[in-house]
Amino acid sequence: MPAKRSSLKIAQGLEIPVSILEIVRREEMLWIARDAASMDAFPPCIKNILQRTGDGKGRHRLGAILSSFLGQAGWSEPEARPLWGRASGGLDERIFSKWFGKMHCPKCATIKKQSKGYPDLGAAKLGICIPDELCPIFEGPVEYACGLRFEEDRRSKGILRPIKSYYLTRVFDWSRGREAEIELSEAEHKDLEKTLLELADHKDKILACTGAKVRGRLRPKFLLQDREGPRRQMLSDIL
């Protein structure tokens, strides 16, 4: 059985020489309940968000958590938007539109983490996670509200909806001498294709990958480096 490939470790200011081995387009799927979960079935964290006035620290994070939860818990947009609006206290509705039915609701492990702020959804210091006796049974708020304990529950109680395409890219990391994987968005894949075309016209260059901050998140960016000299081994000798 082949060893599992690690993720390419990108960082700002670090340029990693790579070779592209394979690019596979994938669809990211979002589980959505067939029947809307009742408010009585909501987990404590969601009930606590609904009880807040929507002002104060972390309201963007809480608005995103609530919107993504309602989208997966089977609520229709006309029903969910007013409920979200009352809890968000005048928060920009673009937050609702971005997360409702388009993003995964964070699991408990994420909600319990510390966060520097939106769009990271850690809410450890916001006082919403006050577990009850059922919380340890479930992985996250959606699982709690919809009673999802087993894979069969997911198949029988909901549907999978594609929400975005991404490109799983297998590379050879020359700095470490091993294969790695990295996920690219549509825009990042287009940038890579453009860079590869430039590479074909510059035999004195090699492909490299670095990290760049995009809206607060570290994302991959490909560029060309000057070729410093012949590599010690050919890729075909290593694979």
Short mmCIF file of C-alpha atoms in Angstrom, two decimals:
data_model
loop_
_atom_site.label_atom_id
_atom_site.label_comp_id
_atom_site.label_asym_id
_atom_site.label_seq_id
_atom_site.Cartn_x
_atom_site.Cartn_y
_atom_site.Cartn_z
CA MET A 1 0.00 0.00 0.00
CA PRO A 2 1.57 3.36 -1.03
CA ALA A 3 2.50 5.78 1.75
CA LYS A 4 0.17 8.71 2.26
CA ARG A 5 1.58 11.91 0.79
CA SER A 6 2.04 14.87 3.09
CA SER A 7 0.81 18.38 2.38
CA LEU A 8 3.25 20.85 0.87
CA LYS A 9 4.38 23.13 3.72
CA ILE A 10 4.17 26.65 2.31
CA ALA A 11 5.23 29.84 4.08
CA GLN A 12 5.60 33.50 3.23
CA GLY A 13 9.09 34.27 1.99
CA LEU A 14 9.94 30.58 1.46
CA GLU A 15 10.24 29.50 -2.18
CA ILE A 16 10.07 25.72 -2.59
CA PRO A 17 11.32 24.29 -5.94
CA VAL A 18 8.70 21.83 -7.23
CA SER A 19 7.75 19.76 -10.24
CA ILE A 20 4.09 19.14 -11.09
CA LEU A 21 3.31 15.42 -11.26
CA GLU A 22 -0.49 15.36 -11.50
CA ILE A 23 -3.50 17.66 -11.23
CA VAL A 24 -6.93 16.17 -10.49
CA ARG A 25 -10.13 18.21 -10.40
CA ARG A 26 -12.39 17.41 -7.47
CA GLU A 27 -15.79 18.62 -6.27
CA GLU A 28 -16.25 19.69 -2.65
CA MET A 29 -19.61 18.44 -1.36
CA LEU A 30 -21.82 19.93 1.35
CA TRP A 31 -24.20 17.73 3.36
CA ILE A 32 -27.65 19.31 3.78
CA ALA A 33 -30.57 17.90 5.77
CA ARG A 34 -33.69 16.92 3.84
CA ASP A 35 -35.94 18.11 6.68
CA ALA A 36 -35.26 21.25 8.67
CA ALA A 37 -34.07 20.69 12.23
CA SER A 38 -36.41 22.21 14.82
CA MET A 39 -35.11 24.96 17.08
CA ASP A 40 -35.70 22.67 20.06
CA ALA A 41 -33.11 20.31 18.56
CA PHE A 42 -30.45 23.01 18.19
CA PRO A 43 -27.26 22.41 20.23
CA PRO A 44 -26.35 24.72 23.13
CA CYS A 45 -23.80 26.72 21.11
CA ILE A 46 -26.37 27.68 18.45
CA LYS A 47 -29.02 28.48 21.07
CA ASN A 48 -26.47 30.71 22.83
CA ILE A 49 -25.71 32.54 19.57
CA LEU A 50 -29.45 33.14 19.07
CA GLN A 51 -29.76 34.59 22.57
CA ARG A 52 -27.07 37.19 21.97
CA THR A 53 -27.84 40.69 20.75
CA GLY A 54 -25.40 40.45 17.85
CA ASP A 55 -23.10 43.23 19.07
CA GLY A 56 -19.73 42.97 20.70
CA LYS A 57 -16.67 40.81 20.16
CA GLY A 58 -16.73 37.98 17.63
CA ARG A 59 -20.01 38.83 15.95
CA HIS A 60 -18.65 38.14 12.45
CA ARG A 61 -17.51 34.68 13.55
CA LEU A 62 -20.82 33.97 15.24
CA GLY A 63 -22.76 35.20 12.22
CA ALA A 64 -20.79 32.86 9.97
CA ILE A 65 -21.28 29.89 12.32
CA LEU A 66 -25.03 30.50 12.54
CA SER A 67 -25.47 30.99 8.79
CA SER A 68 -23.51 27.84 7.88
CA PHE A 69 -25.40 25.86 10.53
CA LEU A 70 -28.83 26.89 9.26
CA GLY A 71 -27.82 26.11 5.68
CA GLN A 72 -26.81 22.56 6.55
CA ALA A 73 -29.62 22.00 9.07
CA GLY A 74 -32.18 22.11 6.26
CA TRP A 75 -33.61 25.60 6.71
CA SER A 76 -34.72 27.43 3.59
CA GLU A 77 -33.22 30.83 2.92
CA PRO A 78 -36.53 32.74 3.46
CA GLU A 79 -36.88 31.08 6.89
CA ALA A 80 -33.23 31.33 7.88
CA ARG A 81 -32.49 34.94 6.89
CA PRO A 82 -34.91 36.62 9.38
CA LEU A 83 -33.72 34.37 12.23
CA TRP A 84 -30.10 35.15 11.37
CA GLY A 85 -30.90 38.86 11.09
CA ARG A 86 -32.42 39.03 14.57
CA ALA A 87 -29.40 37.30 16.10
CA SER A 88 -26.76 39.21 14.13
CA GLY A 89 -27.76 42.69 15.26
CA GLY A 90 -27.34 44.49 11.96
CA LEU A 91 -24.33 42.54 10.75
CA ASP A 92 -23.63 42.91 7.02
CA GLU A 93 -25.87 40.42 5.19
CA ARG A 94 -22.99 39.50 2.91
CA ILE A 95 -21.81 37.28 5.77
CA PHE A 96 -25.11 35.38 5.60
CA SER A 97 -24.99 35.08 1.81
CA LYS A 98 -21.37 33.89 1.80
CA TRP A 99 -21.92 31.10 4.35
CA PHE A 100 -25.54 29.94 3.95
CA GLY A 101 -25.63 26.73 1.92
CA LYS A 102 -22.10 27.35 0.65
CA MET A 103 -19.78 26.61 3.57
CA HIS A 104 -19.39 23.83 6.11
CA CYS A 105 -20.50 24.58 9.65
CA PRO A 106 -17.41 24.21 11.88
CA LYS A 107 -17.11 21.14 14.07
CA CYS A 108 -16.88 21.38 17.86
CA ALA A 109 -13.09 21.01 17.73
CA THR A 110 -12.85 24.19 15.63
CA ILE A 111 -15.36 26.17 17.69
CA LYS A 112 -13.40 25.37 20.86
CA LYS A 113 -10.16 26.76 19.42
CA GLN A 114 -8.69 30.21 20.02
CA SER A 115 -8.95 32.59 17.07
CA LYS A 116 -7.48 35.93 16.07
CA GLY A 117 -10.76 36.77 14.37
CA TYR A 118 -12.91 36.26 11.29
CA PRO A 119 -12.70 34.32 8.95
CA ASP A 120 -11.19 31.80 11.39
CA LEU A 121 -14.18 30.46 13.33
CA GLY A 122 -12.57 29.54 16.63
CA ALA A 123 -14.85 30.85 19.39
CA ALA A 124 -13.17 29.67 22.59
CA LYS A 125 -13.43 33.07 24.29
CA LEU A 126 -16.96 33.95 23.12
CA GLY A 127 -18.84 31.90 25.71
CA ILE A 128 -21.09 29.96 23.35
CA CYS A 129 -19.77 26.44 24.01
CA ILE A 130 -21.51 25.23 27.17
CA PRO A 131 -21.90 21.49 26.53
CA ASP A 132 -24.90 19.47 27.69
CA GLU A 133 -25.09 15.70 28.17
CA LEU A 134 -25.60 15.07 24.42
CA CYS A 135 -22.69 17.14 23.11
CA PRO A 136 -19.98 14.45 23.60
CA ILE A 137 -21.96 12.11 21.32
CA PHE A 138 -21.77 14.38 18.28
CA GLU A 139 -18.94 15.82 16.19
CA GLY A 140 -20.48 19.23 15.61
CA PRO A 141 -23.60 21.44 15.75
CA VAL A 142 -25.14 20.04 12.54
CA GLU A 143 -24.62 16.46 13.70
CA TYR A 144 -26.29 17.30 17.04
CA ALA A 145 -29.34 19.03 15.53
CA CYS A 146 -29.89 16.41 12.83
CA GLY A 147 -29.05 13.32 14.88
CA LEU A 148 -26.06 12.26 12.78
CA ARG A 149 -24.12 9.62 14.69
CA PHE A 150 -23.36 7.14 11.91
CA GLU A 151 -22.68 7.27 8.17
CA GLU A 152 -26.07 5.66 7.52
CA ASP A 153 -27.70 8.66 9.22
CA ARG A 154 -26.06 10.97 6.68
CA ARG A 155 -27.26 8.89 3.75
CA SER A 156 -30.84 8.60 4.99
CA LYS A 157 -31.35 12.11 6.36
CA GLY A 158 -29.67 14.36 3.83
CA ILE A 159 -28.25 15.04 0.41
CA LEU A 160 -24.83 16.05 -0.89
CA ARG A 161 -24.61 19.26 -2.90
CA PRO A 162 -21.48 20.35 -4.81
CA ILE A 163 -20.38 23.75 -3.61
CA LYS A 164 -17.06 24.34 -5.36
CA SER A 165 -14.38 22.77 -7.49
CA TYR A 166 -10.80 22.45 -6.36
CA TYR A 167 -7.66 20.92 -7.83
CA LEU A 168 -5.70 18.31 -5.89
CA THR A 169 -2.16 18.85 -7.14
CA ARG A 170 0.58 16.27 -6.66
CA VAL A 171 4.06 17.76 -6.73
CA PHE A 172 7.65 16.69 -6.20
CA ASP A 173 9.23 18.85 -3.49
CA TRP A 174 12.91 19.17 -4.49
CA SER A 175 13.86 20.74 -1.15
CA ARG A 176 12.80 17.59 0.71
CA GLY A 177 13.25 15.03 -2.04
CA ARG A 178 9.72 13.63 -1.80
CA GLU A 179 6.18 13.92 -3.12
CA ALA A 180 3.57 16.19 -1.54
CA GLU A 181 0.04 17.41 -2.24
CA ILE A 182 -1.57 20.80 -2.26
CA GLU A 183 -5.14 21.94 -2.93
CA LEU A 184 -5.70 24.77 -5.40
CA SER A 185 -8.78 26.87 -5.99
CA GLU A 186 -10.06 27.63 -9.49
CA ALA A 187 -8.19 30.94 -9.52
CA GLU A 188 -4.98 29.39 -8.18
CA HIS A 189 -5.17 26.63 -10.80
CA LYS A 190 -5.48 29.23 -13.57
CA ASP A 191 -2.46 31.09 -12.19
CA LEU A 192 -0.49 27.84 -12.14
CA GLU A 193 -1.41 27.10 -15.77
CA LYS A 194 -0.24 30.59 -16.77
CA THR A 195 3.05 30.11 -14.88
CA LEU A 196 3.62 26.72 -16.53
CA LEU A 197 3.20 28.32 -19.96
CA GLU A 198 5.83 30.90 -19.01
CA LEU A 199 8.10 28.10 -17.77
CA ALA A 200 7.92 26.36 -21.16
CA ASP A 201 9.47 29.46 -22.75
CA HIS A 202 12.24 29.83 -20.17
CA LYS A 203 14.56 26.84 -20.01
CA ASP A 204 16.79 28.70 -17.55
CA LYS A 205 13.96 28.80 -14.97
CA ILE A 206 12.39 26.30 -12.59
CA LEU A 207 8.97 26.24 -10.92
CA ALA A 208 8.66 27.17 -7.25
CA CYS A 209 5.80 27.49 -4.77
CA THR A 210 5.53 30.01 -1.96
CA GLY A 211 2.84 31.27 0.42
CA ALA A 212 0.91 34.53 0.08
CA LYS A 213 -1.70 36.04 2.39
CA VAL A 214 -5.10 36.37 0.68
CA ARG A 215 -7.85 37.91 2.85
CA GLY A 216 -5.98 36.84 5.94
CA ARG A 217 -5.32 33.25 4.84
CA LEU A 218 -2.06 31.74 3.64
CA ARG A 219 -2.54 30.46 0.09
CA PRO A 220 -0.15 28.87 -2.46
CA LYS A 221 1.40 30.98 -5.19
CA PHE A 222 3.59 29.62 -7.99
CA LEU A 223 6.47 31.54 -9.52
CA LEU A 224 9.62 31.04 -11.57
CA GLN A 225 13.13 30.84 -10.11
CA ASP A 226 16.47 31.05 -11.83
CA ARG A 227 17.94 27.59 -12.33
CA GLU A 228 21.06 27.47 -10.15
CA GLY A 229 22.59 24.43 -11.82
CA PRO A 230 21.90 20.80 -12.71
CA ARG A 231 19.96 18.85 -10.13
CA ARG A 232 21.83 16.06 -8.41
CA GLN A 233 19.26 13.50 -9.55
CA MET A 234 16.71 13.31 -12.28
CA LEU A 235 13.10 13.01 -11.14
CA SER A 236 12.82 9.71 -12.99
CA ASP A 237 15.72 8.35 -10.90
CA ILE A 238 13.92 9.11 -7.64
CA LEU A 239 10.39 7.95 -8.46
#
